[in-house]
Amino acid sequence: MSTTEKATAPTVPDYPQTLGHPRPLWMLFMTEFWERFAFYGMRWALALYIVAEFFHGDPAGQGFASRTYGAYLALVYAAAVFGGYVADRIIGYQRSILVGAVVMAAGLFMIMLPDERIFLLGLSTVIVGNGLFKPNISSMVGRLYSVGDARRDRGFTLFYMGINAGALVSPLVTGWLASHFTDMPMQQNYKAVFLASGVGMLVSLVWFWIGRRQLGPVGRPAPEQAGRLRVVYVFLGCVLAIPLVFFMLGGGFSELVARALLDMGAIKPTVIDGAINYEKTLPAATVRAWVLGVLFVGLSALLLVEGFREGKVQRDRVFAMLIIFVFNVLFWMFYEQAGSSFNFLAQNIVDREMFGGWVFPVGWFQSVAPLSLVLLAPFVSLAWGWLDKRRMEPSIPRKFGLGLIGNALAFVVLMYALSELVDSRHLIPFWPLVMVYVLQTLGELCLSPIGLSMVTKLAPVRLVGFAMGGWFLSTGIGNNLSGIFAGHVSGETGMTVASALSGFTFSFWLLAGAGVLLFVIAPLINRLMHGVK
Ligand code: PHE
């Protein structure tokens, strides 16, 4: 370690060890488990609830519901950038997590109220709260390990398992609640879903409130950040940010952009039934792609400025991190077909009839990924440890390459099934889609926890939270592109065997190409990392 690094690297207290890791890891694990319980417990119900409650079940509401849902996910990731910055520069990590948890819980209780405006305000509140919570709890994990500690990637893999345990359990619980607490068999009780999520978030808050003493000084505000007044400012900032997010969430923002561009004559209007259709004129997803892109450029610039300020080593490390972020976008763009095109595939092209005529529900495929993640995570964690002992643990870019290749292999299975296994009813068997989810998960485990870990190693110390926000933002950009890509696979008339085959073949080549490229340029990226492994 150079002297400047020694000066800036935060010291790690002598934590008691539990199961081979610093004890606070398990506290962070449980805090994040409950937060993800809240997040994923209600996510599945959002679009369904919008149609049921605000459109009285009219399918015409599906467009609005999907757009709102897409905007919600994109904004949740984008908010992480601001949340990370608040922790770095304004109130420190622990207090950001606490404020985030309070705000998020408030939002979850707000969405229970049957008024469209309050509902959207509630979602905006969840977004702001999550922005303060999610990146910062991840950064805390990194602070438990000293600079050269080889257990860091494994710690993050375990933490990631907590994330997915929450994601796995909660839809089962809330799904059951929704169908149990209702007198009308066709109508789900979404209030029960939101209530359970809100309670989950309170558990997360209390867990961290009590458990944070274990952390000692780590994540406490720096001397110049101390004082309660700053927390008040952050709360005020949240209150101001919520209407802004609300404006973007409700589609008001993309319509405003469309109007401005129409006025300038930069785009042509699409007129339907005598009125301009703004969504067809300029899709909200396109506006979002630009907003997220601009945010990403701004973030990269700020990180680079800090990198340059700290000298050559830090500058190179920021470059390496940003290069990896770009590959991360690709990974999630295709991974997230799970939320879109794979469901159309499951619904229309996969033979889901089981023994005795029972039909496997489309929604259940969503559990395959988190379930395989929880089952596979300990093995991947062990594998890194085993390889490390033999001095064979792959470098960060190579792990990323493996992640992309795992994702690519999932598409090979689909290419094979869609070209060789189509039966006379134009259906493919059940098992290829299950394998797709398992292979994607294997890829995810090589890439996603390693990405979190990497940020805590490569980011300038003063901006770790902000950089973590950038990591989530890159995932969000991938998610947003995934919807645009899925739209192309389905086209105007819906997915067919032919359109699926061509879309998924394209996905394979892009992922495999990127994965191999990373393998080849890994030594170069490693050089930019200056000894970080
Ligand atoms: N399951 C992951 C999580 O909720 C998905 C994800 C990956 C989200 C990367 C953001 C960034 O954390």
Coordinates of N, CA, C and O in Angstrom, one line a residue, residues 8 53-54 93 122 156 158 163 202 214 217 234 243 258 288 306 314 362 436 438 444 519 526 530 532:
T8 N -5.8 7.4 3.5 CA -7.2 7.6 3.2 C -8.0 6.3 3.6 O -9.2 6.4 3.8
E53 N -57.6 -1.1 -8.8 CA -58.1 0.0 -8.0 C -58.5 1.3 -8.7 O -59.5 1.8 -8.5
F54 N -57.6 1.7 -9.7 CA -57.8 3.0 -10.3 C -58.5 2.9 -11.7 O -58.9 3.9 -12.2
Y93 N -23.2 7.2 6.9 CA -23.9 6.1 6.4 C -25.0 5.6 7.4 O -26.1 5.4 7.0
G122 N -47.0 8.1 -2.4 CA -46.4 7.0 -1.5 C -45.3 6.3 -2.3 O -44.2 6.1 -1.7
F156 N -19.8 -10.3 0.6 CA -20.8 -9.7 -0.2 C -21.7 -10.8 -0.8 O -22.9 -10.6 -1.0
L158 N -22.5 -13.6 0.6 CA -23.4 -14.0 1.7 C -24.5 -12.9 1.9 O -25.7 -13.2 2.0
I163 N -30.3 -10.7 0.6 CA -31.2 -10.0 -0.3 C -32.2 -10.9 -0.9 O -33.4 -10.7 -1.0
L202 N -40.5 -1.9 8.9 CA -40.3 -1.4 10.3 C -39.4 -2.4 11.0 O -38.6 -2.0 11.8
Q214 N -23.2 -2.6 17.2 CA -22.1 -3.5 16.8 C -21.1 -2.9 15.8 O -20.0 -3.4 15.8
P217 N -17.5 2.6 15.3 CA -17.4 3.9 14.6 C -17.7 3.8 13.1 O -17.9 4.8 12.5
V234 N -31.7 16.8 5.9 CA -31.9 15.7 4.9 C -33.4 15.3 4.9 O -34.0 15.1 3.8
P243 N -42.2 15.5 -4.2 CA -43.1 15.9 -5.3 C -42.4 15.9 -6.7 O -43.0 15.7 -7.7
A258 N -42.1 15.7 -24.4 CA -42.7 15.5 -25.7 C -43.2 16.8 -26.2 O -43.0 17.2 -27.4
R288 N -36.8 8.2 -20.3 CA -36.1 7.7 -19.1 C -34.7 7.3 -19.5 O -33.7 7.6 -18.7
E306 N -12.8 13.6 -8.8 CA -12.3 13.2 -7.5 C -11.0 12.3 -7.7 O -10.0 12.4 -7.0
Q314 N -5.7 6.5 -8.1 CA -7.2 6.6 -7.9 C -7.9 6.9 -9.2 O -9.0 6.4 -9.5
V362 N -47.7 -19.3 -14.5 CA -46.6 -18.5 -15.1 C -45.8 -17.8 -14.0 O -44.6 -17.7 -14.0
V436 N -32.9 -21.9 -17.8 CA -32.5 -20.5 -18.1 C -32.3 -19.7 -16.8 O -31.3 -19.0 -16.6
V438 N -31.8 -20.8 -13.8 CA -30.7 -21.3 -13.0 C -29.3 -20.8 -13.6 O -28.5 -20.3 -12.8
E444 N -25.4 -14.3 -12.3 CA -25.6 -13.2 -11.3 C -24.7 -13.3 -10.1 O -24.2 -12.3 -9.6
F519 N -12.8 -11.2 -20.7 CA -11.7 -12.2 -20.4 C -10.4 -11.7 -21.0 O -9.4 -11.8 -20.4
N526 N -7.1 -5.0 -15.0 CA -6.4 -5.2 -13.7 C -5.3 -4.2 -13.5 O -5.0 -3.8 -12.4
H530 N -4.6 -1.3 -10.2 CA -3.4 -1.2 -9.3 C -3.4 -2.1 -8.0 O -3.4 -1.5 -6.9
V532 N -5.7 -4.0 -6.7 CA -7.0 -4.4 -6.1 C -7.4 -5.7 -6.7 O -7.4 -5.8 -7.9

